[in-house]
Amino acid sequence: MIVFYLVLVTSAIIAVGSRAEAEVVLAKDMNYKLSSNDLMPLVGFGTYQIQGYDLIRDVLDKALASGYRLIDTAKVYRNEEDIGRALKELLPKYNLTRKDIWITTKLSPDDQGPSAYKALQESVKKLDTDYVDLYLIHWPGAYKTNASNTNNSRLRDESWKLMVQGVKDGLTKNIGVSNYLVRHLEQLLANDHGIKPAVNQVEWHPHYHPEDLLEYCRKNNILLQAYSSLGGSGNTDLIKDPKVVEIAKKLGKSPAQVLLRWALQQNLAIIPKARSKHHIEENIDLNFNIPEEDMQTLNSFSTNKYSWDPATIV
Ligand SMILES: NC(=O)c1ccc[n+]([C@@H]2O[C@H](COP(=O)([O-])OP(=O)(O)OC[C@H]3O[C@@H](n4cnc5c(N)ncnc54)[C@H](OP(=O)(O)O)[C@@H]3O)[C@@H](O)[C@H]2O)c1
Ligand SMILES: *[C@@H]1O[C@H](CO)[C@@H](O)[C@H](O)[C@H]1NC(C)=O
Ligand SMILES: *[C@@H]1O[C@H](CO)[C@@H](O)[C@H](O)[C@H]1NC(C)=O
Ligand SMILES: *[C@@H]1O[C@H](CO)[C@@H](O)[C@H](O)[C@H]1NC(C)=O
């Protein structure tokens, strides 16, 4: 019975892309059920390089108005405090409470190891809340540690153990990782201290989508959350790619919407970042279908990685 129910839930999520208009679940309402049974919104709002109270308040106001309910931050983004303060002010405006939104933050590479628990406590405090919904190891390596040094794997194992404790103590509802390759995940799953990673947040877009990683994540019930879906700040190679532009024209959508829908249609989570109202709104307005032939075209590009690369971290 439970298995049957799970199959139903899974197929309901998978069917979203192909439903008839009347039954369509809007992108803002699409969720993924993690192993904790928490429903994580598939579309979230990225906040890298969005700093300063006025700017944060302004973009979060627009994001909440547009229907975003997941906010992605990290200690290294240096905006946790401003996000906490802005949410205190904005949630009542939208009749929302803490439990209506999802906050993800991340363990900085310089807290990797014994400091991980304290770092989680500090992030929760900066965000002016009692818990975060998801805490990720930002990077498989440790600060100032040579990539080939086996201390990297020892320290991130130590981090994980303390994050498991953080779940038990109610500081975070879920734990996961970011920028992990298959081999990093294999190491973690061999010694997960009782909780497996719920999410792996990685660079993922038509120019860079290592399928072995997705396959491994799916097999192990780890949700892949794509970052830099638009190519990242200051990079227009992806958004101006002629193949993307052509498909966007054909479908009457923007290139950004095509790039985001491409990921969503494969049941991946996304966290686009934007500042303008227009971009913020269109990045969650994703209820259209990319035909199979265009999906194939978007999947056929050569590898071109734009963000930091964990390949050398042991
Ligand atoms: N775990 C990690 O290591 C890691 C690494 C990178 C990112 N991330 C997370 O993922 C989030 C997203 O990634 P990202 O910030 O690298 O970049 P991104 O979402 O790929 O792209 C953001 C850039 O695209 C522009 N943009 C946004 N919407 C647009 C639209 N509809 N049309 C045209 N341009 C648009 C933005 O401009 P404006 O801002 O000027 O609107 C910005 O320059 C980050 O904010 C962060 O939360 C995580
Ligand atoms: C919030 O709730 C109040 C009282 O129920 C209602 O009057 C108001 O319209 C709501 N505002 C929004 C933005 O939903
Ligand atoms: C890191 O280790 C490698 C292999 O031992 C070595 O060749 C390299 O010089 C080291 N890099 C630094 C910055 O110490
Ligand atoms: C690993 O870390 C330990 C403890 O800090 C240190 O004593 C050791 O020298 C490190 N090992 C390497 C190979 O750097």
Coordinates of C-alpha atoms and ligand atoms in Angstrom, one line a residue:
M1 CA 0.0 0.0 0.0
I2 CA 2.7 2.4 1.0
V3 CA 4.7 1.5 -2.1
F4 CA 1.6 2.0 -4.2
Y5 CA 1.0 5.4 -2.7
L6 CA 4.7 6.4 -3.4
V7 CA 4.3 5.3 -7.0
L8 CA 1.2 7.5 -7.3
V9 CA 2.9 10.5 -5.8
T10 CA 6.0 10.0 -8.0
S11 CA 3.9 9.6 -11.1
A12 CA 1.9 12.7 -10.2
I13 CA 5.1 14.7 -10.0
I14 CA 6.4 13.2 -13.2
A15 CA 3.1 13.7 -15.0
V16 CA 3.0 17.5 -14.3
G17 CA 4.7 18.4 -17.5
S18 CA 2.2 16.6 -19.7
R19 CA -1.1 17.3 -17.9
A20 CA -4.1 18.8 -19.6
E21 CA -4.5 22.6 -19.0
A22 CA -7.2 22.2 -16.4
E23 CA -5.1 19.9 -14.2
V24 CA -1.8 21.8 -14.5
V25 CA 0.1 22.3 -11.3
L26 CA 1.7 25.7 -11.5
A27 CA 5.5 25.8 -11.3
K28 CA 5.3 27.7 -8.0
D29 CA 3.3 24.8 -6.5
M30 CA 5.5 22.0 -7.8
N31 CA 7.1 20.1 -4.9
Y32 CA 9.3 17.1 -4.4
K33 CA 8.9 14.8 -1.5
L34 CA 12.2 14.2 0.2
S35 CA 13.0 11.1 2.3
S36 CA 12.0 13.1 5.4
N37 CA 8.5 13.4 3.9
D38 CA 9.0 17.2 3.6
L39 CA 7.8 18.7 0.4
M40 CA 10.5 20.8 -1.1
P41 CA 9.5 23.4 -3.7
L42 CA 11.1 22.6 -7.1
V43 CA 11.4 26.3 -8.0
G44 CA 13.4 28.4 -5.6
F45 CA 15.1 31.8 -5.5
G46 CA 18.9 32.1 -5.6
T47 CA 20.6 34.9 -3.7
Y48 CA 24.3 34.7 -4.6
Q49 CA 25.7 38.2 -4.9
I50 CA 22.5 39.8 -3.7
Q51 CA 23.7 41.8 -0.7
G52 CA 22.7 44.7 1.4
Y53 CA 19.4 45.0 3.3
D54 CA 17.5 47.3 0.8
L55 CA 18.3 45.2 -2.2
I56 CA 17.6 41.9 -0.4
R57 CA 14.3 43.2 0.9
D58 CA 13.3 44.5 -2.6
V59 CA 14.1 41.2 -4.5
L60 CA 12.5 39.0 -1.8
D61 CA 9.4 41.2 -1.8
K62 CA 9.1 40.6 -5.6
A63 CA 10.0 36.9 -5.2
L64 CA 7.3 36.3 -2.6
A65 CA 4.8 38.2 -4.6
S66 CA 5.6 36.0 -7.7
G67 CA 5.1 32.8 -5.7
Y68 CA 8.6 31.7 -4.8
R69 CA 8.6 29.9 -1.4
L70 CA 12.2 28.6 -1.4
I71 CA 15.2 30.9 -0.7
D72 CA 18.7 29.6 -1.3
T73 CA 21.5 31.2 0.6
A74 CA 24.9 30.3 2.2
K75 CA 27.2 31.6 4.8
V76 CA 29.6 32.7 2.1
Y77 CA 27.0 34.8 0.4
R78 CA 27.1 37.1 3.4
N79 CA 23.4 37.9 3.3
E80 CA 21.9 35.5 5.8
E81 CA 21.3 38.3 8.4
D82 CA 19.6 40.6 5.8
I83 CA 17.5 37.7 4.6
G84 CA 16.3 37.0 8.1
R85 CA 15.5 40.6 8.8
A86 CA 13.7 41.0 5.4
L87 CA 11.6 37.9 6.0
K88 CA 10.5 39.1 9.4
E89 CA 9.1 42.2 7.7
L90 CA 7.8 40.5 4.5
L91 CA 6.1 37.3 5.6
P92 CA 3.2 39.1 7.3
K93 CA 2.7 41.2 4.2
Y94 CA 2.0 38.0 2.3
N95 CA 0.1 36.4 5.2
L96 CA 2.8 33.8 5.4
T97 CA 4.5 32.3 8.4
R98 CA 7.9 30.6 8.7
K99 CA 6.5 27.2 8.0
D100 CA 5.1 28.4 4.6
I101 CA 8.6 29.0 3.3
W102 CA 11.7 26.9 2.8
I103 CA 15.2 28.2 3.7
T104 CA 18.3 26.5 2.4
T105 CA 21.7 27.6 3.6
K106 CA 25.2 26.0 3.4
L107 CA 28.2 25.1 5.4
S108 CA 31.2 27.2 4.3
P109 CA 34.4 25.4 3.3
D110 CA 36.2 27.2 6.2
D111 CA 33.8 25.5 8.7
Q112 CA 34.3 22.0 7.2
G113 CA 35.0 19.5 10.0
P114 CA 34.7 20.1 13.8
S115 CA 33.2 23.6 13.4
A116 CA 30.2 22.4 11.4
Y117 CA 27.7 22.2 14.2
K118 CA 28.6 25.7 15.5
A119 CA 28.4 27.0 11.9
L120 CA 24.8 25.6 11.5
Q121 CA 23.8 27.2 14.8
E122 CA 25.2 30.5 13.7
S123 CA 23.5 30.4 10.3
V124 CA 20.1 29.6 12.0
K125 CA 20.7 32.5 14.3
K126 CA 21.7 35.0 11.6
L127 CA 18.5 34.0 9.6
D128 CA 16.6 34.9 12.8
T129 CA 14.7 31.6 12.9
D130 CA 14.6 28.4 14.9
Y131 CA 15.6 26.0 12.1
V132 CA 16.5 25.9 8.5
D133 CA 14.8 23.5 6.1
L134 CA 17.9 22.3 4.4
Y135 CA 21.6 22.6 5.2
L136 CA 24.1 21.7 2.5
I137 CA 27.8 21.0 2.6
H138 CA 28.7 23.8 0.1
W139 CA 31.8 22.2 -1.3
P140 CA 33.5 18.8 -0.9
G141 CA 36.8 20.4 0.0
A142 CA 38.0 22.2 3.1
Y143 CA 39.4 25.8 3.2
K144 CA 43.2 26.0 2.7
T145 CA 43.5 22.3 2.2
N146 CA 45.2 21.1 -0.9
A147 CA 42.7 19.3 -3.2
S148 CA 44.7 16.1 -3.2
N149 CA 44.9 16.0 0.6
T150 CA 42.9 13.2 2.1
N151 CA 42.0 15.4 5.0
N152 CA 39.3 16.8 2.7
S153 CA 37.3 13.6 2.9
R154 CA 38.0 13.1 6.6
L155 CA 36.8 16.7 7.3
R156 CA 33.6 16.5 5.2
D157 CA 32.8 13.2 6.9
E158 CA 33.1 14.9 10.2
S159 CA 30.9 17.7 9.0
W160 CA 28.2 15.2 8.0
K161 CA 28.3 13.5 11.4
L162 CA 27.7 16.9 13.1
M163 CA 24.9 17.8 10.6
V164 CA 23.2 14.5 11.4
Q165 CA 23.3 15.7 15.0
G166 CA 21.9 19.1 13.8
V167 CA 18.8 17.2 12.4
K168 CA 18.3 15.3 15.7
D169 CA 18.5 18.6 17.6
G170 CA 16.0 20.3 15.3
L171 CA 18.4 22.9 13.8
T172 CA 17.8 21.7 10.3
K173 CA 15.0 19.6 8.9
N174 CA 17.0 18.1 6.0
I175 CA 20.7 17.8 5.1
G176 CA 22.4 17.5 1.8
V177 CA 25.5 18.4 -0.2
S178 CA 26.5 20.6 -3.1
N179 CA 29.1 20.3 -5.8
Y180 CA 29.5 16.6 -5.0
L181 CA 30.7 14.2 -7.8
V182 CA 29.7 10.5 -7.9
R183 CA 32.8 9.5 -6.0
H184 CA 32.2 12.0 -3.2
L185 CA 28.6 10.7 -2.9
E186 CA 29.8 7.1 -2.8
Q187 CA 32.1 8.0 0.1
L188 CA 29.3 9.7 1.9
L189 CA 26.8 6.9 1.4
A190 CA 29.3 4.4 2.7
N191 CA 29.4 6.3 6.0
D192 CA 26.3 8.5 6.3
H193 CA 25.9 8.2 10.1
G194 CA 22.2 7.4 9.7
I195 CA 20.9 10.1 7.4
K196 CA 21.5 10.0 3.6
P197 CA 21.8 13.3 1.7
A198 CA 18.4 14.5 0.5
V199 CA 19.8 16.9 -2.2
N200 CA 22.9 17.5 -4.3
Q201 CA 23.0 21.1 -5.6
V202 CA 25.2 21.3 -8.6
E203 CA 25.9 23.3 -11.8
W204 CA 23.5 22.0 -14.3
H205 CA 22.4 23.4 -17.7
P206 CA 22.4 22.4 -21.4
H207 CA 26.1 23.3 -21.6
Y208 CA 27.0 21.1 -18.6
H209 CA 24.9 18.1 -17.5
P210 CA 27.0 15.1 -16.6
E211 CA 24.4 12.3 -16.9
D212 CA 26.3 9.8 -14.7
L213 CA 25.8 12.1 -11.8
L214 CA 22.0 12.5 -12.4
E215 CA 21.7 8.7 -12.8
Y216 CA 23.5 8.1 -9.5
C217 CA 21.4 10.7 -7.7
R218 CA 18.2 9.2 -9.0
K219 CA 19.2 5.7 -8.1
N220 CA 20.0 6.8 -4.5
N221 CA 16.9 9.1 -4.0
I222 CA 19.0 12.3 -4.0
L223 CA 17.2 15.2 -5.6
L224 CA 19.4 17.1 -8.0
Q225 CA 19.0 20.8 -7.6
A226 CA 20.4 22.7 -10.6
Y227 CA 22.4 26.0 -10.1
S228 CA 23.6 28.5 -12.7
S229 CA 20.7 27.3 -14.9
L230 CA 21.1 30.6 -16.9
G231 CA 24.9 30.3 -17.1
G232 CA 25.6 32.3 -13.9
S233 CA 26.0 36.1 -13.4
G234 CA 27.9 37.9 -16.1
N235 CA 27.8 35.0 -18.5
T236 CA 25.5 35.2 -21.5
D237 CA 26.9 32.3 -23.5
L238 CA 24.0 30.1 -22.6
I239 CA 21.2 32.6 -22.7
K240 CA 22.4 33.8 -26.1
D241 CA 23.2 30.3 -27.5
P242 CA 21.5 30.3 -31.0
K243 CA 19.9 26.9 -30.3
V244 CA 18.3 28.1 -27.1
V245 CA 17.2 31.4 -28.7
E246 CA 15.6 29.5 -31.7
I247 CA 13.6 27.1 -29.5
A248 CA 12.5 30.1 -27.3
K249 CA 11.3 32.0 -30.4
K250 CA 9.4 28.9 -31.6
L251 CA 7.7 28.4 -28.3
G252 CA 7.0 32.1 -27.7
K253 CA 9.0 32.1 -24.4
S254 CA 12.3 33.8 -23.3
P255 CA 15.6 31.9 -23.5
A256 CA 15.7 32.0 -19.7
Q257 CA 12.3 30.3 -19.5
V258 CA 13.4 27.6 -21.9
L259 CA 16.6 26.9 -19.8
L260 CA 14.6 26.7 -16.6
R261 CA 11.7 24.7 -18.1
W262 CA 14.3 22.2 -19.6
A263 CA 15.5 21.4 -16.0
L264 CA 12.0 21.3 -14.5
Q265 CA 10.7 19.1 -17.2
Q266 CA 13.3 16.5 -16.1
N267 CA 12.1 16.8 -12.5
L268 CA 15.1 18.7 -11.4
A269 CA 14.9 21.5 -8.8
I270 CA 16.0 25.0 -9.9
I271 CA 17.1 28.2 -8.1
P272 CA 17.4 31.0 -10.6
K273 CA 18.7 34.3 -9.4
A274 CA 17.4 37.6 -10.7
R275 CA 17.0 41.2 -9.6
S276 CA 14.4 42.8 -11.8
K277 CA 10.7 42.3 -11.4
H278 CA 10.4 41.1 -15.0
H279 CA 13.1 38.4 -14.6
I280 CA 11.9 37.3 -11.2
E281 CA 8.3 36.8 -12.5
E282 CA 9.2 35.1 -15.8
N283 CA 11.6 32.7 -14.1
I284 CA 8.7 31.1 -12.2
D285 CA 6.2 31.3 -15.1
L286 CA 7.1 27.9 -16.5
N287 CA 3.9 26.2 -17.3
F288 CA 4.5 25.3 -20.9
N289 CA 5.9 22.2 -22.5
I290 CA 9.1 21.8 -24.4
P291 CA 8.5 19.2 -27.2
E292 CA 10.6 16.1 -27.0
E293 CA 12.6 16.9 -30.1
D294 CA 13.6 20.3 -28.6
M295 CA 14.5 18.6 -25.3
Q296 CA 16.8 16.3 -27.3
T297 CA 18.4 19.3 -29.0
L298 CA 19.0 21.0 -25.7
N299 CA 20.5 17.8 -24.3
S300 CA 22.9 17.4 -27.2
F301 CA 25.3 20.3 -26.5
S302 CA 29.0 19.9 -25.8
T303 CA 30.4 20.2 -22.2
N304 CA 31.2 23.8 -21.1
K305 CA 31.5 24.3 -17.4
Y306 CA 31.2 27.8 -16.0
S307 CA 31.3 27.5 -12.2
W308 CA 33.9 26.1 -9.7
D309 CA 35.0 22.5 -10.4
P310 CA 35.3 19.9 -7.7
A311 CA 37.0 17.4 -10.0
T312 CA 40.3 17.5 -8.2
I313 CA 39.0 17.2 -4.7
V314 CA 39.8 13.8 -3.3
Ligands
LIG1 N1 26.3 25.6 -4.5 C1 27.0 26.4 -5.2 O1 28.2 26.2 -5.3 C2 26.4 27.5 -6.1 C3 27.1 28.1 -7.1 C4 26.5 29.1 -7.9 C5 25.2 29.4 -7.6 N2 24.5 28.8 -6.6 C6 23.1 29.2 -6.3 O2 22.3 29.1 -7.5 C7 21.7 30.4 -7.7 C8 21.6 30.7 -9.2 O3 22.9 30.6 -9.9 P1 23.7 31.9 -10.4 O4 23.4 33.0 -9.5 O5 25.1 31.4 -10.6 O6 23.2 32.2 -11.8 P2 21.9 32.0 -12.7 O7 20.6 31.9 -12.0 O8 22.3 31.1 -13.8 O9 21.9 33.4 -13.5 C9 21.8 34.6 -12.9 C10 22.1 35.7 -14.0 O10 21.1 35.7 -15.0 C11 20.4 36.9 -15.0 N3 19.0 36.6 -15.3 C12 18.1 36.2 -14.3 N4 16.9 36.0 -14.9 C13 17.0 36.3 -16.2 C14 16.1 36.3 -17.3 N5 14.8 35.9 -17.1 N6 16.5 36.7 -18.5 C15 17.8 37.1 -18.7 N7 18.7 37.1 -17.7 C16 18.3 36.7 -16.4 C17 20.7 37.6 -13.7 O11 20.7 39.0 -13.9 P3 20.2 40.0 -12.7 O12 20.6 39.4 -11.4 O13 20.8 41.3 -13.1 O14 18.7 40.0 -12.8 C18 22.0 37.1 -13.4 O15 23.0 37.8 -14.1 C19 22.7 31.4 -7.0 O16 22.1 32.6 -6.7 C20 22.9 30.6 -5.7 O17 21.8 30.7 -4.8 C21 25.1 27.8 -5.8
LIG2 C1 -4.2 38.6 4.5 O1 -5.2 38.2 5.4 C2 -6.1 39.3 5.7 C3 -7.0 38.8 6.8 O2 -7.4 37.5 6.6 C4 -6.8 39.7 4.5 O3 -7.6 40.8 4.7 C5 -5.8 40.1 3.4 O4 -6.4 40.4 2.2 C6 -4.7 39.1 3.2 N1 -3.7 39.6 2.4 C7 -3.1 38.9 1.4 C8 -2.0 39.5 0.7 O5 -3.5 37.8 1.1
LIG3 C1 49.0 20.0 -3.9 O1 49.4 18.7 -3.9 C2 50.0 18.3 -5.2 C3 50.2 16.8 -5.1 O2 50.8 16.4 -3.9 C4 51.2 19.2 -5.4 O3 51.8 18.8 -6.7 C5 50.8 20.7 -5.4 O4 52.0 21.4 -5.6 C6 50.1 21.0 -4.1 N1 49.6 22.4 -4.2 C7 49.7 23.3 -3.3 C8 49.1 24.6 -3.6 O5 50.3 23.1 -2.3
LIG4 C1 45.5 16.4 8.3 O1 45.1 17.1 9.4 C2 45.7 16.7 10.6 C3 45.0 17.4 11.8 O2 44.9 18.7 11.5 C4 47.2 17.1 10.5 O3 47.9 16.8 11.6 C5 47.8 16.4 9.3 O4 49.1 16.8 9.1 C6 47.0 16.6 8.0 N1 47.4 15.7 7.0 C7 47.9 16.2 5.8 C8 48.3 15.1 4.8 O5 48.1 17.3 5.6

